[in-house]
């Protein structure tokens, strides 16, 4: 083997040996709370495990029979992809066996998923098992998004356990199955990113304390929806076109069509994502397991998220599958959108 290559491998080995694993990072946080029961740490670690199992299936798409749809439609009336179903089953099974969860709400299930009393725990998880799943068959990045709440009352599980405003989240995060598998999570104090080393089967801290860049490089929205936008969106989009970023390069348009991947790219490079609700109120993205967890991460990274009028995390959900408009990105840019909304209306 060439010496250069040997050195590269040695550097990778040194990196992983000297870097915190996801579990070590979680435990370090737990030690700051002497009265912690360890359930939240256990739950997060188990979400990491679910992510490993889901990514193993995603990585084999095309080799095993997981391309295409199941032939069913979900509660949203959308086509269920085979990988949606696989990701859903893996996530639910792991959560049920974790001993830390009492109930779940998922994009793929009409009603709440209850955990049997003998393995029930103190937390509630709302999740999208595979966001961006219409992109699966084209090998585009997709991901799992999750929001964790502490139960407020013991005893029988009710829908209200999951119908909580986003500001009550204790932890939120996502796992992206992209050029590598990364897990990002926040407990509100910092946003940290872990990359899965496929050889070691372990997540290692790869970006600590992520901050959302103040200036945008990228604008992400589905421009074909222009005929359905509220009045303020077009003048705002026009105001971004021809603008320069912090390095005096032109702001670019970037839209993947997987919310979680669009958000992650914007978090790393600086960008704003918009999927506004139509003037009629019709919206695409779901509050409980798409908008809220990403809003919690955005705010913890110094950004902001609104529906154009109100802070996302202050919205009171009425149903498990409520939809909302979403404007998410750097604080100043989200505030600029709010000014356009005030000036130009809906
Ligand atoms: P999904 O959870 O069923 O994949 O749907 C949500 C996805 C988001 O990831 C993405 O931002 C959006 O739908 C794209 O919608 P559109 O194709 O209308 O632009
Ligand atoms: Mg989704």
XYZ file of C-alpha atoms and ligand atoms in Angstrom:
366
model
C 0.000 0.000 0.000
C 1.305 3.488 -0.882
C 2.726 5.355 2.128
C 0.378 8.337 1.521
C -2.673 6.065 1.727
C -1.331 4.387 4.908
C -0.946 7.819 6.497
C -4.498 8.739 5.496
C -5.853 5.600 7.184
C -3.720 6.324 10.265
C -5.175 9.854 10.370
C -8.717 8.468 10.211
C -7.897 6.033 13.038
C -6.432 8.896 15.126
C -9.500 11.060 14.388
C -11.960 8.477 15.552
C -9.918 7.511 18.625
C -9.627 11.159 19.733
C -13.188 12.216 19.000
C -16.269 11.913 21.181
C -18.766 9.284 20.122
C -22.469 10.091 20.160
C -22.962 7.997 23.300
C -20.050 9.695 25.097
C -21.426 13.100 24.129
C -24.891 12.218 25.442
C -23.495 10.838 28.714
C -21.313 13.928 29.188
C -24.468 16.063 28.928
C -26.330 13.754 31.304
C -23.627 14.162 33.964
C -24.449 17.892 34.085
C -27.880 16.929 35.460
C -27.242 14.918 38.637
C -30.948 14.100 39.063
C -31.281 12.680 35.516
C -32.705 9.156 35.333
C -30.728 8.284 32.199
C -33.903 7.672 30.174
C -33.373 10.584 27.799
C -29.759 9.507 27.218
C -30.918 5.959 26.570
C -33.599 7.172 24.195
C -31.202 9.294 22.138
C -28.699 6.458 21.927
C -31.473 4.171 20.691
C -32.491 6.719 18.040
C -28.880 6.502 16.859
C -29.283 2.711 16.631
C -32.514 3.077 14.627
C -30.638 5.436 12.287
C -27.914 2.831 11.723
C -30.484 0.176 10.851
C -32.448 2.496 8.550
C -29.290 3.653 6.762
C -28.249 0.026 6.212
C -31.507 -0.473 4.276
C -31.249 2.870 2.458
C -27.690 2.010 1.341
C -28.979 -1.217 -0.232
C -31.819 0.444 -2.150
C -31.689 -1.009 -5.631
C -29.899 -4.170 -4.473
C -32.701 -5.501 -2.336
C -36.353 -5.075 -3.198
C -36.888 -1.726 -1.495
C -37.314 0.614 -4.452
C -40.790 1.720 -5.390
C -44.066 1.987 -3.520
C -45.946 -0.507 -1.367
C -49.122 0.242 -3.350
C -50.677 1.854 -0.238
C -51.355 5.496 0.572
C -50.692 6.917 4.038
C -52.884 9.085 6.270
C -51.868 12.099 4.196
C -53.076 10.433 0.986
C -49.451 10.123 -0.199
C -47.925 7.053 -1.801
C -46.096 4.902 0.762
C -42.650 3.938 -0.485
C -41.322 0.541 0.617
C -38.499 2.247 2.473
C -41.025 4.495 4.297
C -42.588 1.338 5.718
C -39.232 -0.269 6.574
C -38.013 2.922 8.313
C -41.303 3.218 10.210
C -41.155 -0.394 11.457
C -37.503 -0.106 12.521
C -38.043 3.182 14.374
C -41.179 1.995 16.175
C -39.650 -1.366 17.170
C -36.493 0.228 18.562
C -38.458 2.902 20.454
C -40.844 0.309 21.917
C -37.934 -1.783 23.184
C -35.971 1.211 24.548
C -38.027 1.339 27.764
C -37.931 5.159 27.527
C -41.032 5.956 25.430
C -44.737 5.966 26.310
C -46.192 7.024 22.964
C -45.258 8.096 19.457
C -46.781 10.096 16.618
C -45.545 9.297 13.112
C -46.165 10.650 9.640
C -47.065 7.091 8.637
C -49.723 6.388 11.293
C -53.151 7.900 11.640
C -53.309 7.635 15.426
C -50.765 7.679 18.233
C -48.672 4.543 18.724
C -48.858 3.387 22.327
C -46.091 1.440 24.052
C -47.247 -1.457 26.287
C -47.182 -0.524 29.976
C -44.428 -3.045 30.865
C -41.912 -1.281 28.590
C -43.283 2.267 28.763
C -41.103 5.247 29.700
C -41.254 8.969 30.470
C -40.981 10.373 26.941
C -43.035 10.939 23.809
C -41.498 10.969 20.315
C -42.950 12.580 17.184
C -41.149 11.524 14.013
C -41.030 11.392 10.248
C -39.349 8.048 9.569
C -38.182 8.950 6.070
C -38.483 12.543 4.982
C -38.089 13.232 1.265
C -39.058 9.679 0.399
C -40.285 10.610 -3.091
C -36.543 11.039 -3.832
C -35.535 7.491 -2.814
C -35.513 5.919 -6.251
C -33.210 8.669 -7.576
C -30.605 8.187 -4.791
C -31.136 11.699 -3.416
C -30.472 12.463 0.284
C -33.341 11.605 2.630
C -33.593 11.508 6.416
C -35.381 10.742 9.683
C -36.622 13.704 11.776
C -37.560 13.431 15.471
C -38.883 15.568 18.339
C -38.802 14.412 21.979
C -41.116 15.619 24.754
C -41.211 14.666 28.420
C -44.629 13.404 29.522
C -46.380 15.788 31.847
C -48.533 13.129 33.562
C -48.094 9.461 34.273
C -50.822 6.928 33.578
C -52.858 6.212 30.484
C -51.490 7.646 27.244
C -53.726 10.153 25.441
C -53.391 12.019 22.109
C -52.729 15.198 24.109
C -49.363 13.695 25.157
C -48.195 14.336 21.589
C -50.185 17.510 20.820
C -47.642 19.833 22.375
C -46.296 23.194 21.205
C -42.726 23.012 19.911
C -41.318 25.119 22.760
C -41.915 22.114 25.062
C -39.445 19.913 23.124
C -36.551 18.672 25.246
C -34.492 17.301 22.358
C -34.913 17.328 18.579
C -32.790 16.085 15.738
C -32.458 14.319 12.445
C -30.393 11.682 10.699
C -29.532 12.253 7.042
C -28.714 9.404 4.703
C -26.581 11.348 2.234
C -22.965 11.250 1.050
C -22.405 10.010 4.608
C -24.861 9.337 7.419
C -25.003 12.216 9.897
C -26.996 12.649 13.081
C -27.673 16.199 14.300
C -29.324 16.901 17.640
C -29.992 19.704 20.074
C -31.146 19.890 23.666
C -31.540 23.636 23.201
C -28.055 24.478 24.468
C -26.062 23.646 21.317
C -26.465 21.905 17.977
C -23.992 19.098 17.394
C -23.379 16.920 14.372
C -22.098 13.330 14.356
C -20.928 11.329 11.349
C -21.371 7.577 11.210
C -18.104 5.764 10.581
C -19.422 2.758 8.639
C -16.335 0.677 9.509
C -16.572 1.257 13.260
C -20.391 1.297 13.270
C -20.211 4.339 15.544
C -21.154 8.024 15.278
C -18.308 10.489 15.940
C -18.636 14.213 16.680
C -17.837 15.956 13.401
C -19.190 19.514 13.902
C -19.628 20.877 17.429
C -21.874 23.800 18.354
C -23.138 24.537 14.846
C -24.249 28.122 14.283
C -26.483 29.136 11.419
C -24.518 31.642 9.258
C -26.123 35.119 9.450
C -25.884 35.828 5.733
C -27.534 33.586 3.181
C -25.712 31.953 0.290
C -28.752 29.986 -0.772
C -32.455 30.347 -1.266
C -34.498 27.139 -1.239
C -38.098 26.915 -2.270
C -40.173 25.207 -4.924
C -40.488 28.025 -7.445
C -43.133 26.151 -9.459
C -45.538 26.908 -6.611
C -45.432 30.628 -7.400
C -49.096 30.757 -8.564
C -50.120 29.514 -5.104
C -47.840 31.741 -2.992
C -49.197 34.378 -0.635
C -48.661 37.908 -2.004
C -45.513 38.658 0.009
C -43.390 35.748 -1.253
C -42.710 36.978 -4.793
C -41.415 40.434 -3.768
C -39.248 38.763 -1.120
C -37.805 36.261 -3.615
C -37.165 39.116 -6.078
C -35.314 40.991 -3.320
C -32.966 38.011 -2.887
C -32.201 37.582 -6.593
C -29.035 39.445 -7.584
C -28.012 39.793 -3.929
C -24.453 38.896 -2.882
C -23.472 36.592 -0.035
C -20.849 37.339 2.642
C -18.056 36.419 0.196
C -19.506 38.702 -2.471
C -20.726 35.760 -4.556
C -24.245 35.697 -5.900
C -26.877 34.056 -3.754
C -27.905 30.806 -5.483
C -31.097 28.852 -5.731
C -30.877 25.353 -4.172
C -33.876 23.090 -3.672
C -33.495 19.358 -3.068
C -37.096 18.502 -2.252
C -36.085 16.676 0.947
C -36.774 19.202 3.705
C -34.237 17.647 6.051
C -31.445 17.824 3.442
C -32.400 21.353 2.377
C -32.339 22.422 6.033
C -28.989 20.746 6.753
C -27.342 22.354 3.741
C -28.671 25.765 4.791
C -27.461 25.202 8.356
C -23.937 24.444 7.140
C -23.605 26.986 4.299
C -26.175 29.650 5.195
C -29.537 29.706 3.530
C -33.249 30.201 3.945
C -35.964 27.620 3.205
C -39.541 28.613 2.442
C -42.612 26.452 1.951
C -45.365 28.996 2.595
C -48.982 28.043 3.182
C -51.307 29.013 0.340
C -53.620 32.014 0.950
C -56.441 29.461 1.455
C -54.473 28.028 4.405
C -53.487 24.831 2.563
C -49.945 23.823 3.537
C -47.569 20.960 2.790
C -45.271 20.461 5.762
C -46.285 18.863 9.015
C -45.993 20.717 12.321
C -45.307 17.910 14.804
C -42.561 15.987 13.064
C -41.142 18.311 10.392
C -41.498 22.004 11.297
C -41.191 21.833 15.112
C -37.991 19.761 15.407
C -36.230 21.782 12.691
C -37.434 25.034 14.318
C -35.931 23.925 17.660
C -32.608 23.185 15.945
C -32.705 26.466 13.979
C -33.314 28.530 17.119
C -30.622 26.688 19.084
C -28.212 27.486 16.220
C -29.118 31.201 16.308
C -31.740 31.071 13.551
C -35.521 31.375 13.523
C -38.633 29.693 12.104
C -42.092 31.116 11.440
C -45.191 30.322 9.438
C -44.879 33.843 8.006
C -46.762 35.397 10.895
C -46.138 33.399 14.068
C -43.174 31.600 15.629
C -43.442 27.910 14.675
C -42.722 26.682 18.203
C -45.630 28.715 19.618
C -48.255 27.066 17.393
C -50.671 24.881 19.362
C -51.269 21.664 17.406
C -54.852 20.477 17.135
C -54.270 17.256 15.233
C -51.363 14.825 14.879
C -50.948 15.658 11.200
C -51.493 19.436 11.260
C -49.755 21.220 8.425
C -48.088 24.609 8.465
C -46.311 27.133 6.270
C -42.595 27.183 7.071
C -39.963 29.903 6.726
C -36.725 28.798 8.394
C -33.221 30.199 8.328
C -31.035 32.960 9.788
C -32.908 35.199 12.237
C -32.454 38.452 10.294
C -33.624 36.810 7.064
C -36.725 35.266 8.686
C -37.481 38.688 10.182
C -37.141 40.210 6.684
C -39.778 37.715 5.464
C -42.079 38.776 8.314
C -41.655 42.423 7.204
C -42.554 41.475 3.607
C -45.571 39.544 4.911
C -46.705 42.588 6.914
C -46.207 44.962 3.988
C -47.609 42.847 1.128
C -50.085 40.630 3.007
C -51.357 37.207 2.136
P -42.465 13.543 2.797
O -42.265 13.632 4.260
O -43.622 12.684 2.434
O -41.231 13.195 2.043
O -42.949 15.034 2.274
C -42.314 16.184 2.678
C -41.398 16.697 1.605
C -40.309 17.587 2.174
O -39.205 16.815 2.507
C -40.019 18.524 1.047
O -39.503 19.770 1.475
C -41.356 18.686 0.417
O -42.111 17.522 0.718
C -41.258 18.842 -1.071
O -42.514 19.059 -1.579
P -42.746 19.543 -3.088
O -42.427 18.379 -3.941
O -44.191 19.937 -3.103
O -41.824 20.719 -3.310
Mg -41.439 14.487 5.608
